[in-house]
mmCIF file of C-alpha atoms in Angstrom:
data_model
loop_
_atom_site.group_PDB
_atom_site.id
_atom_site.type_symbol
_atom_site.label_atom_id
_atom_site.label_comp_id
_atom_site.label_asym_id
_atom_site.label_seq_id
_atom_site.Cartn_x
_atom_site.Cartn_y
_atom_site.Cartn_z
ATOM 1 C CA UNK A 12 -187.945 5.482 110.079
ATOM 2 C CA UNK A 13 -186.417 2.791 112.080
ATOM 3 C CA UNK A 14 -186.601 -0.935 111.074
ATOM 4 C CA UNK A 15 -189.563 -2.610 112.622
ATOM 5 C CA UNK A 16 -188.471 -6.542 113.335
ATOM 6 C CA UNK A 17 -190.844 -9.685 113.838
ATOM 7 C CA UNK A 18 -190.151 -13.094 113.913
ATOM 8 C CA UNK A 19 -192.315 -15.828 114.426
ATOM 9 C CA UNK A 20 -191.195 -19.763 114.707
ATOM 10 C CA UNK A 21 -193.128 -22.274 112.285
ATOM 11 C CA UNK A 22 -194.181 -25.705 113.197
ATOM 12 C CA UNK A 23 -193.965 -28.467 110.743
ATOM 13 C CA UNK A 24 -197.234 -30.110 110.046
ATOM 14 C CA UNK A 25 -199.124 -27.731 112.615
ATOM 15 C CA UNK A 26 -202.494 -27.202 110.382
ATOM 16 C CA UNK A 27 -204.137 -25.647 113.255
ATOM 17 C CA UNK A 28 -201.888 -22.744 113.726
ATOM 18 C CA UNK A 29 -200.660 -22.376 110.143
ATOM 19 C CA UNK A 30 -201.169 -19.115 109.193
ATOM 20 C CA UNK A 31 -201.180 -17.068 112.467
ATOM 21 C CA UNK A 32 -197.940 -14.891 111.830
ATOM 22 C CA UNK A 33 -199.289 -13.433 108.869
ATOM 23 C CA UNK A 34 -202.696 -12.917 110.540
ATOM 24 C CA UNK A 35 -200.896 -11.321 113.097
ATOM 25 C CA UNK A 36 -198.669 -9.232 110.332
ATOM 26 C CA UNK A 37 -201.881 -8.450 108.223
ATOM 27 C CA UNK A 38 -202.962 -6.817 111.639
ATOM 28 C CA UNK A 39 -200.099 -4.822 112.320
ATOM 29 C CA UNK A 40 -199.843 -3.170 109.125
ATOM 30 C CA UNK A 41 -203.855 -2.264 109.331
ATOM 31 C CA UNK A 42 -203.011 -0.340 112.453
ATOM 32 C CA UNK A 43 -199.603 1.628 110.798
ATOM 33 C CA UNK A 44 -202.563 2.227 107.903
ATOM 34 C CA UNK A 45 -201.079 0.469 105.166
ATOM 35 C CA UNK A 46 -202.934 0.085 101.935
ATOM 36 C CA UNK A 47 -205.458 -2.627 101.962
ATOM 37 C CA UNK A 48 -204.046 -3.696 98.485
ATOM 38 C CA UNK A 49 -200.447 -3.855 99.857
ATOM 39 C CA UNK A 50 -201.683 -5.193 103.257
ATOM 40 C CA UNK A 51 -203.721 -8.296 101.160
ATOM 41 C CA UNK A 52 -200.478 -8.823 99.191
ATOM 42 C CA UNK A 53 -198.178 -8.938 101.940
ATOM 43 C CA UNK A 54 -200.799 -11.256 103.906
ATOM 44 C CA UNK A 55 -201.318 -13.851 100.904
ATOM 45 C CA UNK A 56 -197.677 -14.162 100.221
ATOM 46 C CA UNK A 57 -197.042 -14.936 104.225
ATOM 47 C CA UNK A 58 -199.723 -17.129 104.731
ATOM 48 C CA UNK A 59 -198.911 -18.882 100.992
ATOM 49 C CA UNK A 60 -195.124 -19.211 102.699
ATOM 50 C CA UNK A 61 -196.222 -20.688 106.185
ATOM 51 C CA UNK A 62 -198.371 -23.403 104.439
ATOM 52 C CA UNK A 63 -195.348 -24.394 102.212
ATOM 53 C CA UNK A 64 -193.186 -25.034 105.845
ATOM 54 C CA UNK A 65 -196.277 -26.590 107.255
ATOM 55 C CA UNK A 66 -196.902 -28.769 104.713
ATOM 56 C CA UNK A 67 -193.297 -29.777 102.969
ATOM 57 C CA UNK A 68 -190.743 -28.185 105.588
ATOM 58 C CA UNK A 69 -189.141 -29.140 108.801
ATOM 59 C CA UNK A 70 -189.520 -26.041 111.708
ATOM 60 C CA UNK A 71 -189.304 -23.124 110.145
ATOM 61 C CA UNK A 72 -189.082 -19.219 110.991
ATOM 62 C CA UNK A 73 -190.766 -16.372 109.199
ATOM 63 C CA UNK A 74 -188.886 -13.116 109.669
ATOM 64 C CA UNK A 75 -190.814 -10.010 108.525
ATOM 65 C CA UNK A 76 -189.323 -6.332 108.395
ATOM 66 C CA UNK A 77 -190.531 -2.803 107.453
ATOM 67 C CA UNK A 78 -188.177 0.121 107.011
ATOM 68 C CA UNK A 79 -188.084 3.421 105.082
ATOM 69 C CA UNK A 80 -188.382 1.688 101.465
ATOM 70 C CA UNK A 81 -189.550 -1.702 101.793
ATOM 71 C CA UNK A 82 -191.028 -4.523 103.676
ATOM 72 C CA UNK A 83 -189.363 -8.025 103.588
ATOM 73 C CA UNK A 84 -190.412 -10.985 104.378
ATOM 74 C CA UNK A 85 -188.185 -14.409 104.652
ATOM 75 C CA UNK A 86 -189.248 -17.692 105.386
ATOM 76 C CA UNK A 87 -186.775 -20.554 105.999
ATOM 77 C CA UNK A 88 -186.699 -23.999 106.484
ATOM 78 C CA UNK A 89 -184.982 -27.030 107.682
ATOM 79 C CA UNK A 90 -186.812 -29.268 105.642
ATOM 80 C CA UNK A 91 -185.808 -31.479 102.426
ATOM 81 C CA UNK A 92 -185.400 -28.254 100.032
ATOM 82 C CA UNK A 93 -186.783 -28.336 96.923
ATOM 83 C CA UNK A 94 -184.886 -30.358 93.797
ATOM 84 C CA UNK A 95 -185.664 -27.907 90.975
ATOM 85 C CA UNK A 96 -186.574 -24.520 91.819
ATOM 86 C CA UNK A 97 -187.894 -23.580 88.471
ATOM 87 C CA UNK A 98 -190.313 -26.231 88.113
ATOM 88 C CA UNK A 99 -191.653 -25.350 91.706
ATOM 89 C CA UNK A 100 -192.460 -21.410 90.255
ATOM 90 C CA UNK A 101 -194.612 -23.178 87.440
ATOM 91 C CA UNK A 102 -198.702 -22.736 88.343
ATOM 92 C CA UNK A 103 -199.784 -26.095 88.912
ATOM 93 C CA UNK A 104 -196.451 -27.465 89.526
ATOM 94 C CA UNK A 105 -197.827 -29.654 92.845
ATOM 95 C CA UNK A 106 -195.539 -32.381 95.374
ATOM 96 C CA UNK A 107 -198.616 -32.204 97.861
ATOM 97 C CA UNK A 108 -199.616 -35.412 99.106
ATOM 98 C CA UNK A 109 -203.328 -36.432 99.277
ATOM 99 C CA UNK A 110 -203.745 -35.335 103.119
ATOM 100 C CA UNK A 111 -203.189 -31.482 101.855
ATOM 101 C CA UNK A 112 -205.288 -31.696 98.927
ATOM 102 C CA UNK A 113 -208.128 -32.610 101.302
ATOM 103 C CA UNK A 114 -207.236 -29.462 102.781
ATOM 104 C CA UNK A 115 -207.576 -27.741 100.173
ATOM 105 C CA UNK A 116 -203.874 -26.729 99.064
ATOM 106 C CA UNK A 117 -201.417 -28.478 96.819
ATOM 107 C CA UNK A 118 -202.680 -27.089 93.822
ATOM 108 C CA UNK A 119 -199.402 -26.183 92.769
ATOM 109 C CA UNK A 120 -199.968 -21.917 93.233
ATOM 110 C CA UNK A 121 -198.346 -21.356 96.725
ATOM 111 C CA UNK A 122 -194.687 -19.863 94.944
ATOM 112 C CA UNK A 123 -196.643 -18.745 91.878
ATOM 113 C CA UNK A 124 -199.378 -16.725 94.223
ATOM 114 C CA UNK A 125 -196.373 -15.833 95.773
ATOM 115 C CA UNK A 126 -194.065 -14.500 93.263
ATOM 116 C CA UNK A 127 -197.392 -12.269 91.615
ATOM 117 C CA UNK A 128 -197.664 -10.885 94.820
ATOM 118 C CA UNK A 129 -194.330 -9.635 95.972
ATOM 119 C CA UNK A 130 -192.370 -7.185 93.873
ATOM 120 C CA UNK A 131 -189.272 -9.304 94.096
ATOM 121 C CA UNK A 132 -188.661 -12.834 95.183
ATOM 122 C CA UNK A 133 -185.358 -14.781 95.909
ATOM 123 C CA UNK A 134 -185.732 -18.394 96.632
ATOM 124 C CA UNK A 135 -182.565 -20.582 97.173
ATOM 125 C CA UNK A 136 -183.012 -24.313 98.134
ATOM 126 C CA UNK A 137 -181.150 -27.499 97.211
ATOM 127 C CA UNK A 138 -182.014 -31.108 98.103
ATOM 128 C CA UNK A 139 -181.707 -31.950 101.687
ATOM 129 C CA UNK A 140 -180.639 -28.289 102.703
ATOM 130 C CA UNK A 141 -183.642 -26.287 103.637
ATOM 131 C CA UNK A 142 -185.313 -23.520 101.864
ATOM 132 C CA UNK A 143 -184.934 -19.672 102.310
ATOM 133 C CA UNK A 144 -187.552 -17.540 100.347
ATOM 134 C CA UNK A 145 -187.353 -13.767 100.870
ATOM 135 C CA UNK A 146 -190.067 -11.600 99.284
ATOM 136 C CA UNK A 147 -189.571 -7.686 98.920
ATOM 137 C CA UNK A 148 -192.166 -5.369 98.656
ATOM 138 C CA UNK A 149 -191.564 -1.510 97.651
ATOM 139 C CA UNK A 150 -192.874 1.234 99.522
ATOM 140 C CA UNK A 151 -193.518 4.598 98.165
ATOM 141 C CA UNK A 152 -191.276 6.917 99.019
ATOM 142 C CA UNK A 153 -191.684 8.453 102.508
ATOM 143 C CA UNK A 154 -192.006 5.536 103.827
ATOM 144 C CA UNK A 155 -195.318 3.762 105.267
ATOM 145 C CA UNK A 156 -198.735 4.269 103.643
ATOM 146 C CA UNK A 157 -198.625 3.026 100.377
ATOM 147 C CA UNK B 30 -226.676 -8.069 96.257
ATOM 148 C CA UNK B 31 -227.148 -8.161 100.308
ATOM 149 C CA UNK B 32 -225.744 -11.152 102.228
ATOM 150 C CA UNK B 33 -229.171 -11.441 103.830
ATOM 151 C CA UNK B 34 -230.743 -11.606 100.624
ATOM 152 C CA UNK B 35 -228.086 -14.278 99.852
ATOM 153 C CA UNK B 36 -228.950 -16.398 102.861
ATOM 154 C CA UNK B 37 -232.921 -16.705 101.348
ATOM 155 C CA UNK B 38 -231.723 -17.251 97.853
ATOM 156 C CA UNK B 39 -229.475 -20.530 99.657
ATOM 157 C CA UNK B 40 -232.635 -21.475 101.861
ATOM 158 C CA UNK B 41 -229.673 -20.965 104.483
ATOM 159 C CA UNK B 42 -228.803 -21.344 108.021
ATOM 160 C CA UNK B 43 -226.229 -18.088 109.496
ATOM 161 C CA UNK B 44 -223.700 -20.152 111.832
ATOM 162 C CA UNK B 45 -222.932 -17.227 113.763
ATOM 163 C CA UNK B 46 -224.034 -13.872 115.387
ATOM 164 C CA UNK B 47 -225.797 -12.820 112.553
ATOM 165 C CA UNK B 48 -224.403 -9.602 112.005
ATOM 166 C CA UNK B 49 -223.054 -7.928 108.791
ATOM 167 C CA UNK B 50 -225.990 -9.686 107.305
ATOM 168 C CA UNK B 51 -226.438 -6.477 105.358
ATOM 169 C CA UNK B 52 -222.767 -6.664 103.766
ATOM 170 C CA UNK B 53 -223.130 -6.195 99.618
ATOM 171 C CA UNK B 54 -221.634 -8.862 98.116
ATOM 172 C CA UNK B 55 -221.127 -8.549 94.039
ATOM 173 C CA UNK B 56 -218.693 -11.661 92.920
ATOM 174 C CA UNK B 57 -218.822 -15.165 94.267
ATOM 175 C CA UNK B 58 -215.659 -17.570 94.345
ATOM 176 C CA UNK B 59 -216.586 -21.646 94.682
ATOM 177 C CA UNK B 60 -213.881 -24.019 95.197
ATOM 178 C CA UNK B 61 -212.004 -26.363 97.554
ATOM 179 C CA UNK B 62 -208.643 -25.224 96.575
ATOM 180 C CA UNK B 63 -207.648 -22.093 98.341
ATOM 181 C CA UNK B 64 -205.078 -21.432 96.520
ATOM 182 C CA UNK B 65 -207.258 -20.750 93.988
ATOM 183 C CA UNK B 66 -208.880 -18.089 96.410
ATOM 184 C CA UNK B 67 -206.226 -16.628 97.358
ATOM 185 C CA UNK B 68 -204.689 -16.363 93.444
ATOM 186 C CA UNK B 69 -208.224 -14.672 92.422
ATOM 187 C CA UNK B 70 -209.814 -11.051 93.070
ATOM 188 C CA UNK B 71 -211.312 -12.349 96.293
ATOM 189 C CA UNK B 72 -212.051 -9.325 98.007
ATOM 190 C CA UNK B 73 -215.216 -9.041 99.455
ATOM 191 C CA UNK B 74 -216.652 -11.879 97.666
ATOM 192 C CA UNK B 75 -218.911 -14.948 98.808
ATOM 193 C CA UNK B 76 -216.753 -18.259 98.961
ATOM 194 C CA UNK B 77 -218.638 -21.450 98.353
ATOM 195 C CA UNK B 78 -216.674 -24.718 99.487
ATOM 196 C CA UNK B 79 -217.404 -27.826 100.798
ATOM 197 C CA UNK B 80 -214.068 -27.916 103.086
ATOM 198 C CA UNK B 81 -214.919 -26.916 106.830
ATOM 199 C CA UNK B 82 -211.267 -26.639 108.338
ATOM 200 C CA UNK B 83 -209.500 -23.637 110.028
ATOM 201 C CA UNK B 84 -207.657 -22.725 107.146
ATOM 202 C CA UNK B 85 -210.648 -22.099 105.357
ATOM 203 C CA UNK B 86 -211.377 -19.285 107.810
ATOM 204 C CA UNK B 87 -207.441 -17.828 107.510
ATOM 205 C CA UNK B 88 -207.889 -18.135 103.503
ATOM 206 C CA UNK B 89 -210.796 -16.027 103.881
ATOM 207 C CA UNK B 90 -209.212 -13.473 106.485
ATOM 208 C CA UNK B 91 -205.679 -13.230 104.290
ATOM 209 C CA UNK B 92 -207.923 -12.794 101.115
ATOM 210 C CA UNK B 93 -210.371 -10.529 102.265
ATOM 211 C CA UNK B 94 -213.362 -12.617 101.950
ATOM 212 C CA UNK B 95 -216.987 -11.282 102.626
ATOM 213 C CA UNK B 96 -218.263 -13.854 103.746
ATOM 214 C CA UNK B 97 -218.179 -17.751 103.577
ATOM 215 C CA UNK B 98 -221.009 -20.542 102.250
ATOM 216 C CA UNK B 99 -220.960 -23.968 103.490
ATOM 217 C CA UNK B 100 -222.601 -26.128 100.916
ATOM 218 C CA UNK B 101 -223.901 -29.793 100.639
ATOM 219 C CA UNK B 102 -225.577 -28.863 104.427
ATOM 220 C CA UNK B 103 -221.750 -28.775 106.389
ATOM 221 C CA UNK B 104 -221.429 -27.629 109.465
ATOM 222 C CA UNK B 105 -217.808 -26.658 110.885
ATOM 223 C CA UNK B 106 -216.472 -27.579 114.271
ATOM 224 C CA UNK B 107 -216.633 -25.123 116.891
ATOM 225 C CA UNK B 108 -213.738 -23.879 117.038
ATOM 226 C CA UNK B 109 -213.695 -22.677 113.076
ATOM 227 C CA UNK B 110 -217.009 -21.031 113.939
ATOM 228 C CA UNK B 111 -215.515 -19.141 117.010
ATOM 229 C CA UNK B 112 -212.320 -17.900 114.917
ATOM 230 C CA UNK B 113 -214.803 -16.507 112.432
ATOM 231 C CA UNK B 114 -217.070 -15.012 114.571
ATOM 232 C CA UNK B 115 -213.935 -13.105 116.673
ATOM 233 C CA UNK B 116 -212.440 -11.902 112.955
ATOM 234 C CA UNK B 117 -216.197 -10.863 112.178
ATOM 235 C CA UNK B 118 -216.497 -13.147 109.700
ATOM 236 C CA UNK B 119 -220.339 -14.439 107.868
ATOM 237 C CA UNK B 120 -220.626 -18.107 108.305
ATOM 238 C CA UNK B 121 -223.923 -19.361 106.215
ATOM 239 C CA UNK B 122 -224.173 -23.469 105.653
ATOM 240 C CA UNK B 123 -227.019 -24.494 102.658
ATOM 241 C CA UNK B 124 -228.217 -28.377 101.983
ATOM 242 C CA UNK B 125 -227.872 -27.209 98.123
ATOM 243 C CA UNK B 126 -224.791 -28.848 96.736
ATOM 244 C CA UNK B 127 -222.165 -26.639 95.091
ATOM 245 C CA UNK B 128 -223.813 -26.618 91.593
ATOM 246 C CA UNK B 129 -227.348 -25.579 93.185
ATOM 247 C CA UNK B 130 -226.013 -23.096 95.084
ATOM 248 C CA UNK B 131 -223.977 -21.562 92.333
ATOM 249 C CA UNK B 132 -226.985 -21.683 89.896
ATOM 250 C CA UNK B 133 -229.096 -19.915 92.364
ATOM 251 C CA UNK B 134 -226.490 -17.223 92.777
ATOM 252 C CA UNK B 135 -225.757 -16.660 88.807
ATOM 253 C CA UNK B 136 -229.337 -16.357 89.002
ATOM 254 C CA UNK B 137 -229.196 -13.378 91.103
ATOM 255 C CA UNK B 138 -226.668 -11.544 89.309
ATOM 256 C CA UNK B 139 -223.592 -12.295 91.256
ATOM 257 C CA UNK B 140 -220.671 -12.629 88.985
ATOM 258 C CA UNK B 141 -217.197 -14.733 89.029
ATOM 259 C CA UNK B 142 -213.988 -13.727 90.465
ATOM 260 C CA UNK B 143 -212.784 -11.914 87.337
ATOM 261 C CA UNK B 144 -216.323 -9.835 87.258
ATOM 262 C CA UNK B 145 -217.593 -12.058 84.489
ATOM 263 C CA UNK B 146 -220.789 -14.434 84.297
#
């Protein structure tokens, strides 16, 4: 199976579009027939990343690829990183201002939704340097339909 | 029970088409944060919020959401209606406040999230 490549750009503080690249992923992998479970997984931990650039970021890109044993899917940032990494994975854990609450996020679950989600997670940030995230997901063997 | 039968129990107005009014619904999922949604078995339940933004609409698309309920009588703007009617989405909106509405529906059997009541 050949590698299957998207990328889509993410603009800071766009709440309107926030969330369309994994609408548009969630799509895809309907129509290459991917499990609904793995599909809702994939889709939650996209949309969970694309709210964190929205809302804390600078721009930021969300690169997504399938190939013959997994699908991968990397968000980074150019925006103030994040100062401890292992307080940020704790449920709850929350920097949100009051503007996202009354959006309803900020709770403090984006990288802990995240992390249940994906079968392996990598984030590597430090203050004033951005944040990568990469999230694997295994496929069964053969490829596609999970 | 049936999403029509859900829209009598609410004393609710459907925002748009109307169709997939006969969708089962079994679990119901009320909150503002949707995080929370997103972090809970969400799938084909009934979301009760009080927030009327797009990302309401993507939370319920990414999570697999049957179908959402407006409460304390909140309408959305347009353009949240329109990306939920082209992603087939159920849009109800009920005067009852949260608590009223989720009485009514433990009334009727549906159960929480985690299948519990």
């Amino acid at each position: 199976m050949t590698a299957l490549k998207k990328s889509f750009h993410i603009k800071s503080r766009d709440f309107i579009r926030a969330g369309e690249a994994s609408i548009q992923i969630q799509a895809l992998l309907k129509t290459l027939n991917f499990d609904p479970k793995m599909i809702r997984r994939v889709s939650i931990c996209g949309y969970e990343g694309e709210m964190n650039v929205v809302m804390h970021g600078g721009d930021g890109t969300l690169r997504f690829e399938i190939n013959t044993n997994q699908l991968i899917i990397e968000i980074t940032d150019d925006g103030p990183g994040i100062v401890d990494i292992a307080k940020a994975m704790q449920a709850g854990f929350s920097t949100a201002s009051d503007e996202h609450r009354n959006m309803g996020f900020g709770a403090g679950m984006g990288l802990p939704n995240m992390k249940k989600n994906s079968d392996d997670i990598t984030v590597e940030s430090e203050k004033g340097q951005g944040t990568l995230v990469r999230m694997v997901f295994f496929l069964s063997k053969g490829g596609d339909a999970v | 029970m049936k999403l029509s039968e859900i829209v009598k129990t609410l004393d609710a107005k459907v925002l748009n088409d109307g169709n997939h009014l006969d969708k089962e619904i079994t679990t119901c999922g009320a909150s503002d944060l949707m995080s929370d949604i997103l972090a809970g078995l969400s799938e084909g339940c009934i979301l009760l919020t009080g927030l009327t933004t797009i990302q309401v609409i993507r939370t319920a698309m990414v999570a697999g959401v049957g179908a959402v309920v407006f409460v304390r009588g909140k309408t959305p703007p347009q353009e949240v209606i329109d990306l939920a009617t082209e992603q087939e989405l159920p849009l109800i909106s009920s005067s009852y406040s949260m608590f009223v509405s989720c009485g009514r529906l433990h009334a009727c059997n549906l159960t929480g999230l985690d299948g519990r009541r």
